[in-house]
Coordinates of C-alpha atoms in Angstrom, one line a residue:
Chain A
M1 CA 0.0 0.0 0.0
Q2 CA 1.2 3.5 -0.9
P3 CA 2.2 5.7 2.1
D4 CA -0.3 8.3 1.1
T5 CA -3.2 5.8 0.8
K6 CA -6.0 5.9 3.3
T7 CA -8.7 3.3 4.0
V8 CA -12.3 4.3 4.1
V9 CA -14.7 1.9 6.0
G10 CA -18.4 2.2 5.5
V11 CA -20.9 0.3 7.6
F12 CA -24.3 -0.3 5.9
P13 CA -27.4 -1.3 7.7
D14 CA -28.7 -3.8 5.0
P15 CA -27.2 -6.0 2.2
R16 CA -29.0 -4.3 -0.6
S17 CA -27.4 -0.8 0.0
L18 CA -24.0 -2.5 0.4
V19 CA -24.3 -4.3 -3.0
E20 CA -25.5 -1.0 -4.7
A21 CA -22.7 1.0 -3.1
A22 CA -20.1 -1.6 -4.1
R23 CA -21.2 -1.4 -7.7
A24 CA -21.4 2.4 -7.7
A25 CA -17.9 2.7 -6.1
R26 CA -16.5 0.6 -8.8
E27 CA -18.2 2.7 -11.5
R28 CA -16.8 5.9 -10.0
G29 CA -13.3 4.5 -10.1
H30 CA -12.8 3.5 -6.5
P31 CA -13.0 -0.4 -6.6
P32 CA -13.5 -1.7 -3.0
R33 CA -10.8 -3.8 -1.5
D34 CA -13.3 -6.1 0.2
A35 CA -16.6 -6.4 2.0
Y36 CA -17.5 -8.0 5.3
T37 CA -21.0 -9.3 6.0
P38 CA -22.7 -11.4 8.7
H39 CA -24.1 -13.8 6.1
P40 CA -23.5 -14.6 2.5
V41 CA -25.0 -11.9 0.2
H42 CA -26.3 -12.8 -3.2
G43 CA -24.6 -10.9 -6.0
L44 CA -22.0 -9.3 -3.8
D45 CA -18.9 -10.9 -5.5
E46 CA -20.2 -9.8 -8.8
A47 CA -20.7 -6.2 -7.5
L48 CA -17.2 -6.2 -6.0
G49 CA -15.8 -7.4 -9.3
I50 CA -14.3 -10.6 -7.8
R51 CA -13.6 -13.1 -10.5
A52 CA -13.8 -16.9 -10.0
N53 CA -10.8 -18.2 -8.2
R54 CA -8.9 -21.4 -8.7
L55 CA -10.1 -23.1 -5.6
P56 CA -12.1 -25.6 -7.7
H57 CA -8.9 -26.7 -9.4
A58 CA -7.4 -27.4 -6.1
A59 CA -10.4 -29.5 -5.1
L60 CA -10.2 -31.4 -8.4
I61 CA -6.5 -32.2 -7.9
L62 CA -7.0 -33.2 -4.3
G63 CA -10.0 -35.4 -5.1
A64 CA -8.1 -37.2 -7.8
T65 CA -5.3 -37.7 -5.3
G66 CA -7.6 -39.2 -2.8
L67 CA -9.1 -41.5 -5.4
A68 CA -5.7 -42.7 -6.5
V69 CA -4.4 -43.2 -3.0
A70 CA -7.5 -45.2 -2.0
L71 CA -7.5 -47.4 -5.1
L72 CA -3.7 -48.1 -5.1
F73 CA -3.4 -48.7 -1.4
Q74 CA -6.4 -51.0 -1.2
F75 CA -5.4 -52.9 -4.4
W76 CA -1.9 -53.3 -2.9
V77 CA -3.3 -54.7 0.3
V78 CA -5.8 -57.2 -1.0
A79 CA -4.3 -58.2 -4.3
I80 CA -0.5 -57.8 -4.0
D81 CA 0.8 -57.8 -0.4
W82 CA -1.7 -60.3 1.1
P83 CA -3.8 -61.9 -1.6
A84 CA -6.8 -63.7 -0.2
R85 CA -9.7 -65.2 -2.2
L86 CA -12.8 -64.6 0.0
G87 CA -16.2 -66.0 -0.8
G88 CA -15.0 -67.0 -4.2
K89 CA -14.5 -63.4 -5.3
N90 CA -11.6 -62.5 -7.5
E91 CA -9.1 -60.6 -5.3
R92 CA -8.2 -58.4 -8.2
S93 CA -11.8 -57.1 -8.6
I94 CA -12.1 -53.4 -7.9
L95 CA -15.8 -53.5 -7.1
P96 CA -15.4 -53.7 -3.3
L97 CA -12.7 -51.0 -3.4
V98 CA -15.2 -48.4 -4.7
P99 CA -16.9 -47.3 -1.5
I100 CA -13.6 -46.5 0.3
A101 CA -12.3 -44.8 -2.9
F102 CA -15.4 -42.6 -2.9
E103 CA -15.0 -41.7 0.8
L104 CA -11.3 -40.8 0.4
T105 CA -12.0 -38.8 -2.7
V106 CA -14.5 -36.7 -0.7
L107 CA -12.3 -36.6 2.4
F108 CA -9.2 -35.4 0.5
A109 CA -11.1 -32.9 -1.5
A110 CA -13.1 -31.5 1.4
I111 CA -10.3 -31.2 4.0
G112 CA -7.7 -30.3 1.5
T113 CA -9.8 -27.5 -0.1
V114 CA -10.4 -25.9 3.4
L115 CA -6.6 -26.0 4.1
V116 CA -5.8 -24.5 0.7
F117 CA -8.4 -21.8 1.4
F118 CA -6.8 -21.0 4.8
A119 CA -3.3 -20.9 3.2
Q120 CA -4.6 -18.7 0.4
E121 CA -6.2 -16.3 2.9
R122 CA -3.3 -16.4 5.3
L123 CA -5.5 -17.7 8.1
W124 CA -4.2 -19.8 11.0
P125 CA -5.1 -20.4 14.6
G126 CA -4.1 -17.5 16.9
R127 CA -3.9 -15.0 14.2
A128 CA -5.1 -11.6 15.2
P129 CA -8.5 -10.8 13.6
R130 CA -8.5 -8.3 10.7
H131 CA -12.0 -7.2 11.0
P132 CA -12.5 -3.5 10.0
S133 CA -15.6 -3.4 12.1
P134 CA -17.0 -5.9 14.7
R135 CA -20.4 -5.0 13.4
A136 CA -19.8 -7.3 10.4
L137 CA -20.2 -10.2 12.8
D138 CA -23.6 -8.9 14.0
D139 CA -25.8 -6.5 11.9
G140 CA -23.4 -4.4 9.8
F141 CA -22.6 -4.8 6.1
V142 CA -19.1 -3.4 5.8
L143 CA -17.4 -2.0 2.7
V144 CA -13.7 -1.3 2.7
I145 CA -12.1 1.0 0.0
D146 CA -8.5 2.0 -0.4
V147 CA -8.1 5.5 -1.8
P148 CA -5.3 8.0 -2.3
A149 CA -5.2 10.6 0.5
G150 CA -6.6 13.4 -1.7
E151 CA -9.8 11.6 -2.5
V152 CA -10.8 10.6 1.0
E153 CA -13.4 13.3 1.5
S154 CA -15.2 12.5 -1.8
V155 CA -15.3 8.8 -1.0
R156 CA -16.4 9.4 2.5
E157 CA -19.3 11.6 1.2
F158 CA -20.1 9.0 -1.4
L159 CA -20.4 6.3 1.2
A160 CA -22.5 8.4 3.6
G161 CA -24.7 9.4 0.6
S162 CA -25.3 5.8 -0.5
G163 CA -26.7 4.8 2.9
A164 CA -23.7 4.0 5.2
G165 CA -24.7 4.7 8.8
E166 CA -21.1 4.9 9.9
V167 CA -18.1 6.0 7.9
R168 CA -14.5 5.8 9.3
V169 CA -11.2 6.7 7.8
E170 CA -8.2 4.6 8.8
G171 CA -4.6 5.7 8.6
G172 CA -3.3 3.3 6.1
G173 CA 0.4 3.3 5.2
Chain B
M1 CA -49.8 -20.3 -23.3
I2 CA -47.0 -22.7 -23.8
V3 CA -48.4 -25.2 -26.2
K4 CA -50.1 -23.9 -29.3
S5 CA -53.3 -25.8 -30.3
R6 CA -51.3 -27.6 -33.0
G7 CA -48.9 -28.7 -30.3
R8 CA -51.8 -29.9 -28.3
M9 CA -53.1 -31.9 -31.2
A10 CA -49.6 -33.5 -31.6
L11 CA -49.6 -34.5 -28.0
L12 CA -53.1 -36.0 -28.4
G13 CA -51.8 -37.9 -31.4
F14 CA -49.0 -39.3 -29.2
V15 CA -51.5 -40.4 -26.6
L16 CA -53.6 -42.2 -29.2
A17 CA -50.5 -43.8 -30.8
G18 CA -49.4 -45.0 -27.3
A19 CA -52.9 -46.4 -26.7
L20 CA -52.9 -48.1 -30.1
A21 CA -49.4 -49.6 -29.6
F22 CA -50.5 -50.8 -26.2
A23 CA -53.6 -52.5 -27.6
L24 CA -51.7 -54.1 -30.4
S25 CA -49.0 -55.5 -28.1
L26 CA -51.6 -56.6 -25.6
A27 CA -53.0 -59.1 -28.2
E28 CA -49.5 -60.4 -28.8
D29 CA -47.8 -60.6 -25.4
P30 CA -50.1 -59.4 -22.6
A31 CA -47.6 -60.1 -19.7
R32 CA -45.0 -57.9 -21.3
S33 CA -47.2 -55.1 -22.5
W34 CA -48.9 -54.8 -19.1
R35 CA -45.4 -54.4 -17.5
V36 CA -44.4 -51.6 -19.9
Y37 CA -47.8 -50.0 -19.1
L38 CA -47.2 -50.4 -15.3
A39 CA -43.6 -49.1 -15.4
S40 CA -44.5 -46.0 -17.5
D41 CA -47.5 -45.2 -15.5
V42 CA -45.8 -45.6 -12.1
Y43 CA -42.8 -43.6 -13.3
L44 CA -44.9 -40.6 -14.5
L45 CA -47.1 -40.8 -11.4
S46 CA -43.9 -40.7 -9.4
L47 CA -42.7 -37.6 -11.3
S48 CA -45.9 -35.9 -10.0
L49 CA -45.2 -37.0 -6.5
A50 CA -41.6 -35.8 -6.9
A51 CA -42.9 -32.4 -8.0
A52 CA -45.2 -32.2 -4.9
A53 CA -42.3 -33.4 -2.7
F54 CA -40.0 -30.7 -4.2
L55 CA -42.7 -28.0 -3.3
A56 CA -43.0 -29.4 0.2
V57 CA -39.3 -29.4 0.8
E58 CA -39.0 -25.9 -0.5
R59 CA -41.8 -24.7 1.7
L60 CA -40.4 -26.5 4.8
S61 CA -36.9 -25.1 4.2
K62 CA -38.4 -21.6 3.8
A63 CA -36.7 -21.3 0.4
A64 CA -37.6 -18.1 -1.3
W65 CA -35.7 -18.5 -4.6
S66 CA -38.1 -21.1 -6.0
A67 CA -41.1 -18.8 -5.9
S68 CA -40.3 -17.8 -9.4
I69 CA -40.4 -21.3 -10.8
R70 CA -43.1 -22.8 -8.5
R71 CA -45.8 -22.9 -11.2
V72 CA -43.9 -25.6 -13.1
P73 CA -43.8 -28.3 -10.3
E74 CA -47.3 -27.2 -9.3
A75 CA -48.6 -28.0 -12.7
M76 CA -46.8 -31.3 -12.7
V77 CA -49.0 -32.5 -9.9
A78 CA -51.9 -32.4 -12.3
F79 CA -51.1 -35.9 -13.5
L80 CA -51.4 -37.5 -10.0
P81 CA -55.1 -38.4 -10.0
A82 CA -55.0 -39.5 -13.7
G83 CA -51.9 -41.7 -13.0
C84 CA -53.7 -43.4 -10.1
L85 CA -56.8 -44.0 -12.3
L86 CA -54.6 -45.5 -15.0
L87 CA -53.0 -47.7 -12.4
L88 CA -56.4 -48.9 -11.3
L89 CA -56.9 -50.0 -15.0
A90 CA -53.9 -52.2 -14.6
G91 CA -56.3 -54.3 -12.5
F92 CA -57.4 -55.9 -15.8
G93 CA -53.9 -57.2 -16.2
L94 CA -53.4 -58.3 -12.6
D95 CA -53.3 -62.0 -13.6
D96 CA -50.6 -61.3 -16.2
L97 CA -48.6 -59.0 -14.0
Y98 CA -48.3 -60.6 -10.6
A99 CA -47.6 -64.2 -9.7
W100 CA -49.5 -63.6 -6.4
A101 CA -52.7 -62.8 -8.3
N102 CA -52.7 -66.2 -9.9
A103 CA -54.4 -68.8 -7.6
E104 CA -52.7 -71.8 -9.2
T105 CA -49.2 -70.3 -8.8
V106 CA -49.9 -69.4 -5.2
A107 CA -51.2 -72.9 -4.4
G108 CA -48.0 -74.4 -5.7
D109 CA -45.6 -72.1 -3.8
H110 CA -45.8 -72.0 0.0
H111 CA -43.5 -69.0 0.2
L112 CA -45.8 -67.0 -2.0
A113 CA -48.8 -68.3 -0.2
R114 CA -47.5 -66.8 3.1
R115 CA -47.1 -63.4 1.4
T116 CA -50.7 -63.2 0.1
L117 CA -51.6 -61.6 3.4
F118 CA -50.1 -58.4 2.0
L119 CA -50.1 -59.3 -1.7
N120 CA -53.6 -59.8 -2.8
A121 CA -56.0 -58.3 -5.3
S122 CA -58.3 -56.5 -2.8
L123 CA -55.4 -54.9 -1.0
F124 CA -53.9 -53.9 -4.4
Y125 CA -57.0 -52.0 -5.3
A126 CA -57.4 -50.6 -1.8
Q127 CA -53.8 -49.3 -2.0
V128 CA -54.2 -47.7 -5.4
V129 CA -57.4 -46.0 -4.4
G130 CA -56.3 -45.1 -0.9
Y131 CA -52.9 -43.7 -1.9
G132 CA -54.4 -42.0 -4.9
V133 CA -56.9 -40.1 -2.7
L134 CA -54.5 -39.4 0.1
W135 CA -51.7 -38.2 -2.2
T136 CA -54.0 -36.1 -4.4
W137 CA -55.6 -34.5 -1.3
L138 CA -52.3 -33.7 0.4
A139 CA -50.5 -32.6 -2.7
R140 CA -53.4 -30.1 -3.5
R141 CA -53.0 -28.7 0.0
V142 CA -49.3 -28.3 -0.5
V143 CA -49.9 -26.5 -3.8
R144 CA -52.7 -24.3 -2.7
E145 CA -52.4 -23.3 0.9
P146 CA -50.5 -20.2 1.7
G147 CA -47.6 -19.7 4.1
R148 CA -47.7 -21.3 7.6
R149 CA -50.7 -23.7 6.9
S150 CA -48.9 -25.0 3.9
A151 CA -45.8 -25.8 6.0
R152 CA -47.9 -28.1 8.2
S153 CA -49.4 -29.8 5.1
S154 CA -46.0 -30.1 3.6
A155 CA -44.6 -31.9 6.6
L156 CA -47.6 -34.2 6.7
F157 CA -47.3 -34.9 3.0
L158 CA -43.6 -35.8 3.2
V159 CA -44.1 -38.1 6.2
V160 CA -47.2 -39.8 4.6
L161 CA -45.4 -40.1 1.3
L162 CA -42.3 -41.8 2.7
F163 CA -44.5 -44.5 4.4
T164 CA -47.0 -45.0 1.6
F165 CA -44.4 -44.9 -1.2
T166 CA -42.4 -47.6 0.7
L167 CA -45.5 -49.9 0.8
A168 CA -46.5 -49.0 -2.8
S169 CA -43.1 -49.7 -4.2
V170 CA -43.1 -53.1 -2.7
S171 CA -46.6 -54.1 -3.6
W172 CA -46.6 -52.6 -7.1
I173 CA -43.1 -53.1 -8.4
L174 CA -40.9 -55.4 -6.2
S175 CA -43.6 -58.1 -5.9
L176 CA -43.5 -58.5 -9.7
D177 CA -40.5 -60.7 -9.3
P178 CA -41.5 -62.9 -6.3
E179 CA -38.0 -64.4 -6.2
W180 CA -36.2 -61.1 -5.7
S181 CA -35.9 -59.3 -2.4
T182 CA -33.7 -56.3 -1.6
P183 CA -34.0 -54.2 1.5
L184 CA -32.8 -51.1 -0.3
F185 CA -35.7 -51.2 -2.9
P186 CA -38.0 -48.4 -1.7
W187 CA -35.1 -46.0 -1.3
Y188 CA -33.6 -47.0 -4.6
L189 CA -36.9 -46.4 -6.4
L190 CA -37.4 -43.1 -4.5
S191 CA -33.9 -41.8 -5.4
S192 CA -34.5 -42.8 -9.0
V193 CA -37.9 -41.1 -9.4
Y194 CA -36.8 -38.0 -7.5
A195 CA -33.8 -37.6 -9.8
G196 CA -36.1 -38.0 -12.7
G197 CA -38.6 -35.5 -11.2
L198 CA -35.9 -32.9 -10.8
G199 CA -34.9 -33.5 -14.4
A200 CA -38.5 -32.9 -15.4
I201 CA -38.8 -29.8 -13.3
A202 CA -35.5 -28.4 -14.7
G203 CA -36.4 -29.3 -18.3
L204 CA -40.0 -27.9 -18.1
V205 CA -38.8 -24.7 -16.4
L206 CA -36.3 -24.1 -19.3
L207 CA -39.1 -24.8 -21.8
V208 CA -42.0 -22.8 -20.4
L209 CA -40.2 -20.0 -18.5
P210 CA -37.5 -18.9 -21.0
D211 CA -36.9 -15.7 -19.0
A212 CA -36.3 -17.6 -15.7
R213 CA -33.3 -16.0 -13.9
I214 CA -29.9 -17.6 -14.7
E215 CA -29.2 -18.1 -10.9
H216 CA -32.4 -20.1 -10.6
R217 CA -31.6 -22.3 -13.6
H218 CA -28.2 -22.8 -12.1
D219 CA -29.8 -23.9 -8.8
L220 CA -32.0 -26.4 -10.7
G221 CA -28.9 -27.7 -12.4
K222 CA -27.2 -28.2 -9.0
F223 CA -30.3 -30.2 -7.7
L224 CA -30.2 -32.3 -10.8
F225 CA -26.5 -33.0 -10.4
A226 CA -26.7 -33.8 -6.7
F227 CA -29.6 -36.2 -7.0
S228 CA -28.2 -37.9 -10.0
V229 CA -25.1 -38.6 -8.0
F230 CA -27.2 -39.8 -5.1
W231 CA -29.1 -42.2 -7.4
G232 CA -25.8 -43.4 -8.8
Y233 CA -24.5 -44.0 -5.3
L234 CA -27.5 -46.2 -4.4
W235 CA -27.4 -47.9 -7.8
Y236 CA -23.9 -48.9 -7.2
C237 CA -24.4 -49.8 -3.5
Q238 CA -27.4 -52.1 -4.2
F239 CA -25.4 -53.8 -7.0
M240 CA -22.1 -54.1 -5.1
L241 CA -23.6 -55.4 -1.9
T242 CA -25.8 -57.9 -3.8
W243 CA -22.7 -59.1 -5.7
Y244 CA -20.6 -59.3 -2.5
A245 CA -23.2 -61.3 -0.4
D246 CA -24.2 -63.4 -3.3
F247 CA -27.5 -64.6 -1.8
P248 CA -29.8 -66.4 -4.3
E249 CA -32.9 -64.4 -3.3
E250 CA -31.0 -61.1 -3.9
T251 CA -29.1 -62.0 -7.1
S252 CA -32.1 -63.2 -9.2
H253 CA -32.8 -59.7 -10.5
Y254 CA -29.2 -59.1 -11.5
H255 CA -29.0 -62.5 -13.2
L256 CA -31.9 -61.3 -15.4
V257 CA -30.7 -57.7 -16.2
L258 CA -27.1 -58.9 -16.8
S259 CA -28.2 -61.6 -19.3
P260 CA -27.1 -60.8 -22.8
G261 CA -30.4 -59.3 -24.0
W262 CA -30.8 -56.9 -21.1
A263 CA -27.2 -56.0 -20.2
P264 CA -26.8 -53.2 -22.8
W265 CA -29.9 -51.5 -21.3
F266 CA -28.6 -51.9 -17.8
W267 CA -25.3 -50.1 -18.7
I268 CA -27.0 -47.5 -20.8
T269 CA -29.2 -46.6 -17.8
A270 CA -26.1 -46.0 -15.7
L271 CA -24.4 -44.1 -18.4
L272 CA -27.4 -41.8 -19.0
G273 CA -28.4 -41.4 -15.3
L274 CA -25.0 -41.0 -13.7
A275 CA -22.2 -40.5 -16.2
F276 CA -23.9 -37.9 -18.4
P277 CA -25.0 -35.5 -15.6
F278 CA -21.7 -36.0 -13.7
L279 CA -19.5 -35.3 -16.7
L280 CA -21.6 -32.7 -18.6
L281 CA -22.6 -30.5 -15.7
P282 CA -19.5 -29.2 -14.0
A283 CA -19.7 -25.9 -12.1
R284 CA -20.6 -23.2 -14.7
A285 CA -21.9 -25.5 -17.4
K286 CA -25.2 -25.6 -15.4
R287 CA -25.8 -22.0 -16.7
N288 CA -25.7 -23.2 -20.3
R289 CA -29.4 -23.4 -21.3
P290 CA -29.2 -25.9 -24.2
L291 CA -26.8 -28.1 -22.3
L292 CA -28.9 -28.2 -19.1
L293 CA -32.0 -28.9 -21.2
A294 CA -30.3 -31.8 -23.0
V295 CA -29.0 -33.3 -19.7
A296 CA -32.5 -32.9 -18.1
A297 CA -34.1 -34.8 -20.9
V298 CA -31.5 -37.5 -20.8
V299 CA -32.0 -37.9 -17.0
V300 CA -35.8 -38.1 -17.4
A301 CA -35.3 -40.9 -20.0
A302 CA -32.7 -42.6 -17.9
H303 CA -35.0 -43.1 -14.9
W304 CA -37.8 -44.2 -17.1
L305 CA -35.4 -46.9 -18.4
D306 CA -34.4 -47.6 -14.8
V307 CA -38.0 -48.3 -13.8
L308 CA -38.6 -50.4 -16.9
L309 CA -35.5 -52.5 -16.0
L310 CA -37.0 -53.1 -12.5
V311 CA -40.3 -54.2 -14.1
V312 CA -40.0 -55.8 -17.5
P313 CA -37.2 -58.3 -17.4
A314 CA -39.0 -60.7 -15.1
A315 CA -41.9 -61.1 -17.6
H316 CA -41.9 -64.8 -18.4
G317 CA -41.4 -66.0 -21.9
S318 CA -41.0 -62.6 -23.6
E319 CA -38.0 -61.4 -25.5
A320 CA -35.2 -59.6 -23.8
G321 CA -34.5 -55.9 -24.6
L322 CA -36.8 -53.0 -25.4
G323 CA -38.3 -52.1 -28.7
F324 CA -40.1 -49.5 -30.7
A325 CA -43.6 -50.4 -29.3
D326 CA -42.4 -49.9 -25.8
L327 CA -41.1 -46.5 -26.7
V328 CA -44.4 -45.5 -28.3
V329 CA -46.3 -46.6 -25.1
G330 CA -43.9 -44.6 -22.9
L331 CA -44.3 -41.5 -25.2
G332 CA -48.1 -41.9 -25.0
F333 CA -47.9 -41.6 -21.2
A334 CA -45.5 -38.7 -21.4
A335 CA -47.8 -36.9 -23.8
L336 CA -50.8 -37.4 -21.5
F337 CA -48.6 -36.0 -18.7
L338 CA -47.7 -32.9 -20.8
L339 CA -51.3 -32.4 -21.8
L340 CA -52.5 -32.3 -18.2
F341 CA -49.4 -30.2 -17.3
D342 CA -50.3 -27.7 -20.0
L343 CA -54.0 -27.6 -19.0
S344 CA -53.1 -26.9 -15.4
L345 CA -50.5 -24.3 -16.3
R346 CA -52.9 -22.1 -18.3
R347 CA -55.3 -21.9 -15.3
A348 CA -53.0 -19.5 -13.3
S349 CA -50.6 -16.7 -13.9
M350 CA -47.1 -18.0 -14.6
R351 CA -45.7 -16.0 -11.8
A352 CA -46.6 -16.8 -8.2
A353 CA -48.4 -13.8 -6.5
G354 CA -46.1 -11.3 -4.9
E355 CA -43.1 -12.4 -6.8
A356 CA -41.0 -9.6 -8.2
A357 CA -39.1 -10.8 -11.2

């Protein structure tokens, strides 16, 4: 962040005015850095101009890894390391391996994707919270915009004018 | 509104062609044609139930998004009483359909004789009439009642449906093959018809509400994807556990459907019902209208095939595989379903009251 950059934080009372303000801010050349809300808000990522991220690719790779691990390990156990013909079934059949392969696919994809998300967002236990306003955990819909020092007043007025009940400027830099 | 009068005439033509094909095949091989009739009717009847169940679930989960597409599942419920009436007509084929309806067969089989306490003609008719009245009455309440009262009816409908559908699936479908027993059967059938029902809802929404919001179409695509995978999961589990345990009373059905004449149909069903939606509907592809429409149509067809495979193969002495006549009978039922759907749709505004866009 540039030393002469300030952060303007606006707290809106409802999701609709937040989404409208985010869209308007982008149109007037002040794209918001982020928004913080108590619950998911429909259409917000579009209004903020957030493009699809690559998390699904991570999920796909992790799921495929889980599938491969489960199939290879089970096959090694029942067919290579300790082959046993049970109930007349061919020990090389993959039919009985499928349920565990399915479970491990889901397990790897689910837990792995959450871990990748934490790493991507630099989140870990004990990390100091970065909330611009605690009201985002309760009843506030918070929009955060980084602006050059000279434009702080205009952005502050814009946020107040578009329905923000509380507008704060933070030092930045 | 949706179907022009020429379209309605075409649908009527399909209904007549289906009736004609059924009449012709009845003279040739009654056991088999009654089974195609039963499978098609029970499938479309279940699509109506699935639509009502969808509405009930949406109401109970207080989902607001589906208000804009409600009219489609509401109109799908219109087939429910007609489907039950047509099932009552299957009474004429009771002898050809069910081993338990045949006094001689029952006399020679003491296992079957014990089961006639539940499997008998009067109880068959009582169930068709009783469930028909109960389902129609409750589904109407789910569709028509507003707000809080509808939530109570929705809960009642879902509980009643799970119990009655379990009994109905055993007495109408599973009992066709007296040698086959599988504890998963009611769930399996339910997952199949619910996936088919979601396919029908998604497909009909795309057809009659071309301006439905893209997010709502996306949500329907997600439902279709999820329940297709759920059906695939049960399809595999039932097969795999049966294969693993290898009990004669459980494997008889799989011996039939994996015989050379039926095996291709068995694999085609899995391909259309699971592989197609799984591979063709990844994340954003659900927003592609032609693609979603095609997958929805494929899923509806796949579950019709699935029900046919539960019903037809055990018909004694008839040829394996499905033919053109079976397709015409199925299309006849589908056309009747669409006619009643259209009739019901034009009675109300396409948009639910109080719905913005």
